[in-house]
Each structure stands twice: as structure tokens, then as C-alpha cells.
């Protein structure tokens, strides 16, 4: 199939309610939709970035520039017989995995339409339904916190993730645990702590958390290994894991017990699947 046209759609999706994390408040999601078109089909992908480089270095405006100025000129007019052939045009671009993955995802959409086979089947998926969890942002109002969690449980969410930061951690988690003793509960710090907070992080063991996600530096593995030695709560690494190599390092250093895998982190779908298999066997 020949990629005859590529379109970018920059959109802002307002949230029903604002969402606060350790790095700030969000009122909307600003992302990019990529549309790849052949003579008769169109496929779509998303660069699911944030509008600021507080989660990871790549953010929406940067992704848009890379897509417009570097990626589109490389792929427009090119013939690909399989989505994996996109790699040869983009591998030389360092980083910008959100941007590159959006194009690969659109290519998978095109390919699945062309051969009339669902993407789920092409990627070896088996489950058409999965359980999901609900995330709750930082709020100083105890009643609003409990109301939001009650609503998410009523909506069918099977676990609750609370965003935390210094000064908003043990107390709200204890409130949740006391009111919802049987709900799987996890905390996401988004790199808000350091090893100097070790006593506080140890105290979280008493809340019976399913995990604490990325408590230390966004690009750190070594200190997480030291922390995991001293706390019982399983550490989940997210921002630190951007490749299979990162996964191997984290496991070798016992830096975590859980890893947050996302398709764009490895940018190539085959690498994402390899990373998933590696974690499953470890």
C-alpha cells in the first residue's frame, strides 16, 4: 500500500473535572491524531502526549513538530506491505516514541483494513474484555475524595489509583483504606519523592497497597532498587522503563516488582510484545 497522504489533527479534549498530580493540575488532554491514507483507505493513530514535559521529556508541541517536519516527509509516498516496514524510515530518529508510535499505530489500522483482519487478531490478542482501574487526583476535601472513589466503584472500576505527593500521601490513603478495606489500592507518586523520604515511604507498608508507582526520579533505576530493599510495598516502575533494556536492568537490580508497560515505550510493536513476554516470564 502506498501512503498518499498524511494529516495531523491537534485537539484539546476537556476533562469532566480537573485532575491534579504531583506535577500540576490538568483540565484537558491535548494530543495529536495522525491519519495515514492510501487511495481508498485511511488509518488512525494517536500521539497520546501531555501538553508539558513534566511526565516525560516528549510533549505535545514537540511531537507535532517532529511529526510535521521529520516524520511525514520520510513516509509520504512510500510503499509499505506491512506496518513493520515503517521502522526503516523512522529508526534513525532518536526518542520521540509517542510521535513514532502514532504513525505505526495508524499503519496497523490501515493494514488490518486492507487484509480484513482485526488488529486484535493480528497482534495475537485473546481477551476482548479486560478489567480496568480508576485514577483519582489530588484533592484536599475528604468527602469529595470518598465520593469520587464510590462513584468509580459503582461505574465498575476494579481498583483505585490515588495520585500522591509530599503532604498528600499517608493520610488520604488511610482514609480510603478505612472506608474501602477490600478495594485494591495503589498510589502513583510521579517521581515526587527521594530516598530522604524513606521513613514516610516505609510507613506506606501499613496501608496494604497493591503497589506504589514511580516514587523516585523519573529516569532512576538504582535508587528504586535501594528503596525496594527497605519497603514491603511493591514498587511499580513507569517513567523509568522506556525499553526492554530498561526492563532488564530494573529486574536485575531488583528495583521493582511490577512494571508499567505501554505500547509507545518500545515504539516498535514487536519490541513491546517482546518486553511483555520477558516480564511475564520473570
PDB file of C-alpha atoms in Angstrom:
ATOM      1  CA  UNK A   1       0.000   0.000   0.000  1.00  0.00           C
ATOM      2  CA  UNK A   2       1.217   3.490  -0.883  1.00  0.00           C
ATOM      3  CA  UNK A   3       0.918   6.225   1.731  1.00  0.00           C
ATOM      4  CA  UNK A   4      -0.509   9.001  -0.403  1.00  0.00           C
ATOM      5  CA  UNK A   5      -1.425  11.475   2.303  1.00  0.00           C
ATOM      6  CA  UNK A   6      -0.739  12.172   5.977  1.00  0.00           C
ATOM      7  CA  UNK A   7      -2.820  14.528   8.109  1.00  0.00           C
ATOM      8  CA  UNK A   8      -2.278  15.755  11.650  1.00  0.00           C
ATOM      9  CA  UNK A   9      -5.106  16.808  13.940  1.00  0.00           C
ATOM     10  CA  UNK A  10      -4.155  18.687  17.094  1.00  0.00           C
ATOM     11  CA  UNK A  11      -7.054  18.504  19.520  1.00  0.00           C
ATOM     12  CA  UNK A  12      -7.923  19.527  23.058  1.00  0.00           C
ATOM     13  CA  UNK A  13     -10.287  17.294  24.998  1.00  0.00           C
ATOM     14  CA  UNK A  14     -11.659  18.989  28.125  1.00  0.00           C
ATOM     15  CA  UNK A  15     -11.918  16.874  31.254  1.00  0.00           C
ATOM     16  CA  UNK A  16     -15.230  16.481  33.040  1.00  0.00           C
ATOM     17  CA  UNK A  17     -13.349  17.595  36.145  1.00  0.00           C
ATOM     18  CA  UNK A  18      -9.814  18.812  36.712  1.00  0.00           C
ATOM     19  CA  UNK A  19      -7.161  16.249  37.582  1.00  0.00           C
ATOM     20  CA  UNK A  20      -4.234  17.071  39.851  1.00  0.00           C
ATOM     21  CA  UNK A  21      -0.980  15.142  40.139  1.00  0.00           C
ATOM     22  CA  UNK A  22       2.304  15.817  41.904  1.00  0.00           C
ATOM     23  CA  UNK A  23       3.441  17.907  38.923  1.00  0.00           C
ATOM     24  CA  UNK A  24       0.371  20.087  38.498  1.00  0.00           C
ATOM     25  CA  UNK A  25      -3.292  20.352  37.581  1.00  0.00           C
ATOM     26  CA  UNK A  26      -4.781  19.263  34.263  1.00  0.00           C
ATOM     27  CA  UNK A  27      -8.087  20.476  32.866  1.00  0.00           C
ATOM     28  CA  UNK A  28      -7.804  18.991  29.392  1.00  0.00           C
ATOM     29  CA  UNK A  29      -5.899  16.470  27.279  1.00  0.00           C
ATOM     30  CA  UNK A  30      -4.021  18.000  24.348  1.00  0.00           C
ATOM     31  CA  UNK A  31      -2.941  15.318  21.906  1.00  0.00           C
ATOM     32  CA  UNK A  32      -2.402  14.548  18.239  1.00  0.00           C
ATOM     33  CA  UNK A  33      -4.308  12.266  15.890  1.00  0.00           C
ATOM     34  CA  UNK A  34      -2.419  11.015  12.830  1.00  0.00           C
ATOM     35  CA  UNK A  35      -4.295   9.969   9.689  1.00  0.00           C
ATOM     36  CA  UNK A  36      -2.499   7.884   7.053  1.00  0.00           C
ATOM     37  CA  UNK A  37      -4.324   7.478   3.746  1.00  0.00           C
ATOM     38  CA  UNK A  38      -3.913   5.300   0.682  1.00  0.00           C
ATOM     39  CA  UNK A  39      -6.037   5.681  -2.435  1.00  0.00           C
ATOM     40  CA  UNK A  40      -9.026   4.034  -0.768  1.00  0.00           C
ATOM     41  CA  UNK A  41      -8.341   3.540   2.961  1.00  0.00           C
ATOM     42  CA  UNK A  42      -7.426   5.624   5.999  1.00  0.00           C
ATOM     43  CA  UNK A  43      -5.847   4.537   9.272  1.00  0.00           C
ATOM     44  CA  UNK A  44      -5.622   6.478  12.522  1.00  0.00           C
ATOM     45  CA  UNK A  45      -3.153   6.647  15.388  1.00  0.00           C
ATOM     46  CA  UNK A  46      -2.673   8.898  18.405  1.00  0.00           C
ATOM     47  CA  UNK A  47       0.370  10.555  19.932  1.00  0.00           C
ATOM     48  CA  UNK A  48      -1.002  10.433  23.463  1.00  0.00           C
ATOM     49  CA  UNK A  49       1.283  13.093  24.888  1.00  0.00           C
ATOM     50  CA  UNK A  50       0.780  15.602  27.663  1.00  0.00           C
ATOM     51  CA  UNK A  51       0.925  19.354  26.927  1.00  0.00           C
ATOM     52  CA  UNK A  52       4.005  19.839  29.104  1.00  0.00           C
ATOM     53  CA  UNK A  53       7.278  17.927  29.718  1.00  0.00           C
ATOM     54  CA  UNK A  54       6.521  17.097  33.349  1.00  0.00           C
ATOM     55  CA  UNK A  55       5.783  13.379  32.893  1.00  0.00           C
ATOM     56  CA  UNK A  56       8.456  12.681  30.278  1.00  0.00           C
ATOM     57  CA  UNK A  57      10.560  14.955  28.025  1.00  0.00           C
ATOM     58  CA  UNK A  58       8.361  14.455  24.958  1.00  0.00           C
ATOM     59  CA  UNK A  59       5.264  16.648  24.994  1.00  0.00           C
ATOM     60  CA  UNK A  60       2.530  17.602  22.540  1.00  0.00           C
ATOM     61  CA  UNK A  61       4.065  20.593  20.745  1.00  0.00           C
ATOM     62  CA  UNK A  62       7.413  18.820  20.363  1.00  0.00           C
ATOM     63  CA  UNK A  63       5.723  15.701  18.971  1.00  0.00           C
ATOM     64  CA  UNK A  64       3.775  17.819  16.497  1.00  0.00           C
ATOM     65  CA  UNK A  65       6.931  19.484  15.168  1.00  0.00           C
ATOM     66  CA  UNK A  66       8.731  16.157  14.787  1.00  0.00           C
ATOM     67  CA  UNK A  67       5.741  14.625  13.002  1.00  0.00           C
ATOM     68  CA  UNK A  68       5.305  17.599  10.674  1.00  0.00           C
ATOM     69  CA  UNK A  69       8.938  18.357   9.878  1.00  0.00           C
ATOM     70  CA  UNK A  70      10.681  14.984  10.125  1.00  0.00           C
ATOM     71  CA  UNK A  71       8.324  12.017  10.081  1.00  0.00           C
ATOM     72  CA  UNK A  72       5.750  12.944   7.431  1.00  0.00           C
ATOM     73  CA  UNK A  73       8.375  13.840   4.786  1.00  0.00           C
ATOM     74  CA  UNK A  74      10.013  10.452   5.397  1.00  0.00           C
ATOM     75  CA  UNK A  75       6.896   8.333   4.863  1.00  0.00           C
ATOM     76  CA  UNK A  76       4.673  10.167   2.396  1.00  0.00           C
ATOM     77  CA  UNK A  77       4.703   8.493  -0.998  1.00  0.00           C
ATOM     78  CA  UNK A  78       6.361   5.379   0.386  1.00  0.00           C
ATOM     79  CA  UNK A  79       5.109   1.840  -0.219  1.00  0.00           C
ATOM     80  CA  UNK A  80       4.755  -0.469   2.764  1.00  0.00           C
ATOM     81  CA  UNK A  81       3.483  -4.034   2.674  1.00  0.00           C
ATOM     82  CA  UNK A  82       3.420  -4.454   6.447  1.00  0.00           C
ATOM     83  CA  UNK A  83       3.361  -1.969   9.372  1.00  0.00           C
ATOM     84  CA  UNK A  84       6.836  -3.088  10.447  1.00  0.00           C
ATOM     85  CA  UNK A  85       8.247  -1.538   7.262  1.00  0.00           C
ATOM     86  CA  UNK A  86       7.598   1.867   8.837  1.00  0.00           C
ATOM     87  CA  UNK A  87      10.574   1.226  11.126  1.00  0.00           C
ATOM     88  CA  UNK A  88      13.211   1.628   8.421  1.00  0.00           C
ATOM     89  CA  UNK A  89      12.046   5.171   7.750  1.00  0.00           C
ATOM     90  CA  UNK A  90      11.965   6.284  11.389  1.00  0.00           C
ATOM     91  CA  UNK A  91      14.562   4.292  13.341  1.00  0.00           C
ATOM     92  CA  UNK A  92      17.207   6.997  12.889  1.00  0.00           C
ATOM     93  CA  UNK A  93      15.061   9.490  14.827  1.00  0.00           C
ATOM     94  CA  UNK A  94      16.188   9.299  18.435  1.00  0.00           C
ATOM     95  CA  UNK A  95      13.444   9.389  21.045  1.00  0.00           C
ATOM     96  CA  UNK A  96      10.012  10.847  20.215  1.00  0.00           C
ATOM     97  CA  UNK A  97       8.376   7.485  20.749  1.00  0.00           C
ATOM     98  CA  UNK A  98       4.901   8.971  21.140  1.00  0.00           C
ATOM     99  CA  UNK A  99       5.208  10.531  17.682  1.00  0.00           C
ATOM    100  CA  UNK A 100       6.655   7.448  16.000  1.00  0.00           C
ATOM    101  CA  UNK A 101       4.164   5.101  17.644  1.00  0.00           C
ATOM    102  CA  UNK A 102       1.236   7.199  16.406  1.00  0.00           C
ATOM    103  CA  UNK A 103       2.369   6.566  12.827  1.00  0.00           C
ATOM    104  CA  UNK A 104       2.962   2.872  13.423  1.00  0.00           C
ATOM    105  CA  UNK A 105      -0.480   2.522  15.027  1.00  0.00           C
ATOM    106  CA  UNK A 106      -2.095   4.209  12.030  1.00  0.00           C
ATOM    107  CA  UNK A 107      -0.201   1.811   9.754  1.00  0.00           C
ATOM    108  CA  UNK A 108      -1.576  -1.160  11.710  1.00  0.00           C
ATOM    109  CA  UNK A 109      -5.074   0.284  11.315  1.00  0.00           C
ATOM    110  CA  UNK A 110      -4.553   0.582   7.547  1.00  0.00           C
ATOM    111  CA  UNK A 111      -3.093  -2.903   7.266  1.00  0.00           C
ATOM    112  CA  UNK A 112      -5.908  -4.537   9.240  1.00  0.00           C
ATOM    113  CA  UNK A 113      -8.459  -2.936   6.928  1.00  0.00           C
ATOM    114  CA  UNK A 114      -6.530  -3.960   3.843  1.00  0.00           C
ATOM    115  CA  UNK A 115      -6.395  -7.646   4.781  1.00  0.00           C
ATOM    116  CA  UNK A 116      -9.774  -7.535   6.550  1.00  0.00           C
ATOM    117  CA  UNK A 117      -8.417  -8.885   9.846  1.00  0.00           C
ATOM    118  CA  UNK A 118      -8.949  -7.279  13.282  1.00  0.00           C
ATOM    119  CA  UNK A 119      -5.854  -5.757  14.882  1.00  0.00           C
ATOM    120  CA  UNK A 120      -6.545  -7.841  17.995  1.00  0.00           C
ATOM    121  CA  UNK A 121      -6.050 -10.972  15.926  1.00  0.00           C
ATOM    122  CA  UNK A 122      -3.003  -9.616  14.087  1.00  0.00           C
ATOM    123  CA  UNK A 123      -1.227  -8.894  17.363  1.00  0.00           C
ATOM    124  CA  UNK A 124      -2.119 -12.228  18.937  1.00  0.00           C
ATOM    125  CA  UNK A 125      -4.620 -10.852  21.416  1.00  0.00           C
ATOM    126  CA  UNK A 126      -7.116 -13.175  23.072  1.00  0.00           C
ATOM    127  CA  UNK A 127      -9.178 -11.171  25.565  1.00  0.00           C
ATOM    128  CA  UNK A 128     -11.862  -8.871  24.221  1.00  0.00           C
ATOM    129  CA  UNK A 129     -12.583  -7.540  27.700  1.00  0.00           C
ATOM    130  CA  UNK A 130     -10.164  -6.585  30.470  1.00  0.00           C
ATOM    131  CA  UNK A 131     -10.580  -5.171  33.946  1.00  0.00           C
ATOM    132  CA  UNK A 132      -9.529  -1.552  34.378  1.00  0.00           C
ATOM    133  CA  UNK A 133      -8.753   0.709  37.300  1.00  0.00           C
ATOM    134  CA  UNK A 134      -9.812   4.254  38.061  1.00  0.00           C
ATOM    135  CA  UNK A 135      -7.379   7.059  38.835  1.00  0.00           C
ATOM    136  CA  UNK A 136      -8.160   9.717  41.425  1.00  0.00           C
ATOM    137  CA  UNK A 137      -6.302  13.021  41.514  1.00  0.00           C
ATOM    138  CA  UNK A 138      -5.150  15.066  44.468  1.00  0.00           C
ATOM    139  CA  UNK A 139      -7.901  16.832  46.404  1.00  0.00           C
ATOM    140  CA  UNK A 140      -7.855  18.313  49.876  1.00  0.00           C
ATOM    141  CA  UNK A 141     -11.535  17.575  50.528  1.00  0.00           C
ATOM    142  CA  UNK A 142     -12.030  14.240  52.300  1.00  0.00           C
ATOM    143  CA  UNK A 143     -15.717  13.992  51.398  1.00  0.00           C
ATOM    144  CA  UNK A 144     -15.082  14.701  47.711  1.00  0.00           C
ATOM    145  CA  UNK A 145     -12.324  12.091  47.722  1.00  0.00           C
ATOM    146  CA  UNK A 146     -14.614   9.403  49.115  1.00  0.00           C
ATOM    147  CA  UNK A 147     -17.472  10.419  46.810  1.00  0.00           C
ATOM    148  CA  UNK A 148     -15.238  10.136  43.752  1.00  0.00           C
ATOM    149  CA  UNK A 149     -13.987   6.698  44.761  1.00  0.00           C
ATOM    150  CA  UNK A 150     -17.529   5.489  45.488  1.00  0.00           C
ATOM    151  CA  UNK A 151     -18.598   6.664  42.036  1.00  0.00           C
ATOM    152  CA  UNK A 152     -15.721   4.876  40.318  1.00  0.00           C
ATOM    153  CA  UNK A 153     -16.530   1.636  42.124  1.00  0.00           C
ATOM    154  CA  UNK A 154     -20.181   1.991  41.087  1.00  0.00           C
ATOM    155  CA  UNK A 155     -19.015   2.531  37.497  1.00  0.00           C
ATOM    156  CA  UNK A 156     -17.251  -0.831  37.571  1.00  0.00           C
ATOM    157  CA  UNK A 157     -13.613   0.079  38.138  1.00  0.00           C
ATOM    158  CA  UNK A 158     -11.872  -2.836  39.850  1.00  0.00           C
ATOM    159  CA  UNK A 159      -9.012  -0.991  41.529  1.00  0.00           C
ATOM    160  CA  UNK A 160      -8.256   2.578  42.592  1.00  0.00           C
ATOM    161  CA  UNK A 161      -5.075   4.541  41.924  1.00  0.00           C
ATOM    162  CA  UNK A 162      -4.522   7.651  44.044  1.00  0.00           C
ATOM    163  CA  UNK A 163      -2.101  10.319  42.896  1.00  0.00           C
ATOM    164  CA  UNK A 164       0.127  11.339  45.802  1.00  0.00           C
ATOM    165  CA  UNK A 165       2.794  13.912  46.640  1.00  0.00           C
ATOM    166  CA  UNK A 166       4.605  15.031  49.805  1.00  0.00           C
ATOM    167  CA  UNK A 167       1.955  16.249  52.215  1.00  0.00           C
ATOM    168  CA  UNK A 168      -0.783  14.278  50.444  1.00  0.00           C
ATOM    169  CA  UNK A 169       0.080  10.629  50.898  1.00  0.00           C
ATOM    170  CA  UNK A 170      -0.379   8.625  54.098  1.00  0.00           C
ATOM    171  CA  UNK A 171      -3.463  10.412  55.432  1.00  0.00           C
ATOM    172  CA  UNK A 172      -5.661  10.141  52.301  1.00  0.00           C
ATOM    173  CA  UNK A 173      -4.529   6.565  51.701  1.00  0.00           C
ATOM    174  CA  UNK A 174      -5.509   5.641  55.260  1.00  0.00           C
ATOM    175  CA  UNK A 175      -8.878   7.340  54.798  1.00  0.00           C
ATOM    176  CA  UNK A 176      -9.504   5.332  51.632  1.00  0.00           C
ATOM    177  CA  UNK A 177      -8.368   2.072  53.195  1.00  0.00           C
ATOM    178  CA  UNK A 178     -10.564   2.582  56.264  1.00  0.00           C
ATOM    179  CA  UNK A 179     -13.630   3.265  54.125  1.00  0.00           C
ATOM    180  CA  UNK A 180     -12.911   0.719  51.382  1.00  0.00           C
ATOM    181  CA  UNK A 181     -10.992  -2.097  53.105  1.00  0.00           C
ATOM    182  CA  UNK A 182     -11.380  -4.616  50.278  1.00  0.00           C
ATOM    183  CA  UNK A 183     -10.691  -2.433  47.232  1.00  0.00           C
ATOM    184  CA  UNK A 184      -7.283  -2.978  45.575  1.00  0.00           C
ATOM    185  CA  UNK A 185      -5.495   0.324  46.168  1.00  0.00           C
ATOM    186  CA  UNK A 186      -2.334   1.738  44.636  1.00  0.00           C
ATOM    187  CA  UNK A 187      -0.504   5.061  44.833  1.00  0.00           C
ATOM    188  CA  UNK A 188       1.183   6.939  41.983  1.00  0.00           C
ATOM    189  CA  UNK A 189       3.832   9.458  43.015  1.00  0.00           C
ATOM    190  CA  UNK A 190       5.062  10.518  39.560  1.00  0.00           C
ATOM    191  CA  UNK A 191       8.628  10.899  40.876  1.00  0.00           C
ATOM    192  CA  UNK A 192       7.688  13.183  43.783  1.00  0.00           C
ATOM    193  CA  UNK A 193       9.969  11.624  46.440  1.00  0.00           C
ATOM    194  CA  UNK A 194      13.648  10.909  47.120  1.00  0.00           C
ATOM    195  CA  UNK A 195      15.470   8.431  49.335  1.00  0.00           C
ATOM    196  CA  UNK A 196      15.435  11.099  52.029  1.00  0.00           C
ATOM    197  CA  UNK A 197      11.725  10.288  52.373  1.00  0.00           C
ATOM    198  CA  UNK A 198      12.465   6.666  53.261  1.00  0.00           C
ATOM    199  CA  UNK A 199      10.668   6.745  56.635  1.00  0.00           C
ATOM    200  CA  UNK A 200       7.493   8.076  55.065  1.00  0.00           C
ATOM    201  CA  UNK A 201       7.659   5.523  52.256  1.00  0.00           C
ATOM    202  CA  UNK A 202       8.172   2.733  54.795  1.00  0.00           C
ATOM    203  CA  UNK A 203       5.039   3.887  56.615  1.00  0.00           C
ATOM    204  CA  UNK A 204       3.010   3.186  53.475  1.00  0.00           C
ATOM    205  CA  UNK A 205       3.535  -0.525  54.148  1.00  0.00           C
ATOM    206  CA  UNK A 206       0.792  -0.251  56.768  1.00  0.00           C
ATOM    207  CA  UNK A 207      -1.821   0.779  54.198  1.00  0.00           C
ATOM    208  CA  UNK A 208      -1.672  -2.552  52.341  1.00  0.00           C
ATOM    209  CA  UNK A 209      -1.106  -1.080  48.893  1.00  0.00           C
ATOM    210  CA  UNK A 210      -1.149  -3.164  45.751  1.00  0.00           C
ATOM    211  CA  UNK A 211       1.871  -1.055  44.649  1.00  0.00           C
ATOM    212  CA  UNK A 212       3.446   2.382  44.696  1.00  0.00           C
ATOM    213  CA  UNK A 213       4.195   3.673  41.224  1.00  0.00           C
ATOM    214  CA  UNK A 214       7.371   5.616  40.369  1.00  0.00           C
ATOM    215  CA  UNK A 215       8.090   7.069  43.830  1.00  0.00           C
ATOM    216  CA  UNK A 216      11.592   8.331  42.937  1.00  0.00           C
ATOM    217  CA  UNK A 217      13.259  10.037  39.957  1.00  0.00           C
ATOM    218  CA  UNK A 218      11.640   9.687  36.535  1.00  0.00           C
ATOM    219  CA  UNK A 219      14.804   8.239  34.979  1.00  0.00           C
ATOM    220  CA  UNK A 220      16.091   6.364  38.023  1.00  0.00           C
ATOM    221  CA  UNK A 221      16.503   2.633  38.498  1.00  0.00           C
ATOM    222  CA  UNK A 222      19.342   2.316  41.041  1.00  0.00           C
ATOM    223  CA  UNK A 223      17.698   4.244  43.894  1.00  0.00           C
ATOM    224  CA  UNK A 224      14.444   2.375  43.342  1.00  0.00           C
ATOM    225  CA  UNK A 225      16.423  -0.808  43.898  1.00  0.00           C
ATOM    226  CA  UNK A 226      17.657   0.528  47.234  1.00  0.00           C
ATOM    227  CA  UNK A 227      14.139   1.588  48.193  1.00  0.00           C
ATOM    228  CA  UNK A 228      12.593  -1.767  47.298  1.00  0.00           C
ATOM    229  CA  UNK A 229      15.029  -3.461  49.701  1.00  0.00           C
ATOM    230  CA  UNK A 230      13.638  -1.387  52.548  1.00  0.00           C
ATOM    231  CA  UNK A 231       9.890  -1.414  51.930  1.00  0.00           C
ATOM    232  CA  UNK A 232       7.383  -4.240  51.629  1.00  0.00           C
ATOM    233  CA  UNK A 233       5.063  -2.381  49.264  1.00  0.00           C
ATOM    234  CA  UNK A 234       5.786  -3.489  45.683  1.00  0.00           C
ATOM    235  CA  UNK A 235       7.329  -0.740  43.572  1.00  0.00           C
ATOM    236  CA  UNK A 236       5.960  -0.282  40.063  1.00  0.00           C
ATOM    237  CA  UNK A 237       8.216   1.459  37.548  1.00  0.00           C
ATOM    238  CA  UNK A 238       6.626   3.525  34.791  1.00  0.00           C
ATOM    239  CA  UNK A 239       8.642   6.539  33.630  1.00  0.00           C
ATOM    240  CA  UNK A 240      11.932   4.676  34.169  1.00  0.00           C
ATOM    241  CA  UNK A 241      11.000   1.889  31.752  1.00  0.00           C
ATOM    242  CA  UNK A 242      11.316   3.037  28.141  1.00  0.00           C
ATOM    243  CA  UNK A 243      12.799  -0.086  26.559  1.00  0.00           C
ATOM    244  CA  UNK A 244      13.467  -3.783  27.014  1.00  0.00           C
ATOM    245  CA  UNK A 245      16.955  -2.854  28.228  1.00  0.00           C
ATOM    246  CA  UNK A 246      15.448  -0.713  30.980  1.00  0.00           C
ATOM    247  CA  UNK A 247      13.257  -3.653  31.968  1.00  0.00           C
ATOM    248  CA  UNK A 248      16.240  -5.997  32.142  1.00  0.00           C
ATOM    249  CA  UNK A 249      18.211  -3.532  34.277  1.00  0.00           C
ATOM    250  CA  UNK A 250      15.308  -2.983  36.664  1.00  0.00           C
ATOM    251  CA  UNK A 251      14.754  -6.684  37.174  1.00  0.00           C
ATOM    252  CA  UNK A 252      18.468  -7.429  37.585  1.00  0.00           C
ATOM    253  CA  UNK A 253      18.772  -4.707  40.228  1.00  0.00           C
ATOM    254  CA  UNK A 254      15.531  -5.775  41.956  1.00  0.00           C
ATOM    255  CA  UNK A 255      14.347  -2.196  41.510  1.00  0.00           C
ATOM    256  CA  UNK A 256      10.685  -3.150  41.339  1.00  0.00           C
ATOM    257  CA  UNK A 257       8.194  -5.988  41.479  1.00  0.00           C
ATOM    258  CA  UNK A 258       5.792  -4.575  38.886  1.00  0.00           C
ATOM    259  CA  UNK A 259       6.396  -2.829  35.554  1.00  0.00           C
ATOM    260  CA  UNK A 260       4.000  -0.497  33.760  1.00  0.00           C
ATOM    261  CA  UNK A 261       4.226  -1.399  30.067  1.00  0.00           C
ATOM    262  CA  UNK A 262       2.814   0.826  27.332  1.00  0.00           C
ATOM    263  CA  UNK A 263       2.938   0.295  23.586  1.00  0.00           C
ATOM    264  CA  UNK A 264       4.751   3.526  22.793  1.00  0.00           C
ATOM    265  CA  UNK A 265       7.586   2.853  25.251  1.00  0.00           C
ATOM    266  CA  UNK A 266       9.288   0.429  22.895  1.00  0.00           C
ATOM    267  CA  UNK A 267       7.784   2.204  19.866  1.00  0.00           C
ATOM    268  CA  UNK A 268       8.044  -0.927  17.746  1.00  0.00           C
ATOM    269  CA  UNK A 269       5.097  -3.252  18.374  1.00  0.00           C
ATOM    270  CA  UNK A 270       7.328  -6.315  18.119  1.00  0.00           C
ATOM    271  CA  UNK A 271       9.581  -4.870  20.820  1.00  0.00           C
ATOM    272  CA  UNK A 272       6.568  -4.141  23.026  1.00  0.00           C
ATOM    273  CA  UNK A 273       5.435  -7.747  22.702  1.00  0.00           C
ATOM    274  CA  UNK A 274       8.959  -8.976  23.447  1.00  0.00           C
ATOM    275  CA  UNK A 275       9.097  -6.756  26.527  1.00  0.00           C
ATOM    276  CA  UNK A 276       5.736  -8.092  27.699  1.00  0.00           C
ATOM    277  CA  UNK A 277       6.844 -11.705  27.237  1.00  0.00           C
ATOM    278  CA  UNK A 278      10.089 -11.020  29.091  1.00  0.00           C
ATOM    279  CA  UNK A 279       8.251  -9.537  32.082  1.00  0.00           C
ATOM    280  CA  UNK A 280       5.705 -12.367  32.102  1.00  0.00           C
ATOM    281  CA  UNK A 281       8.455 -14.976  32.331  1.00  0.00           C
ATOM    282  CA  UNK A 282      10.475 -13.183  35.020  1.00  0.00           C
TER     283      UNK A 282
END
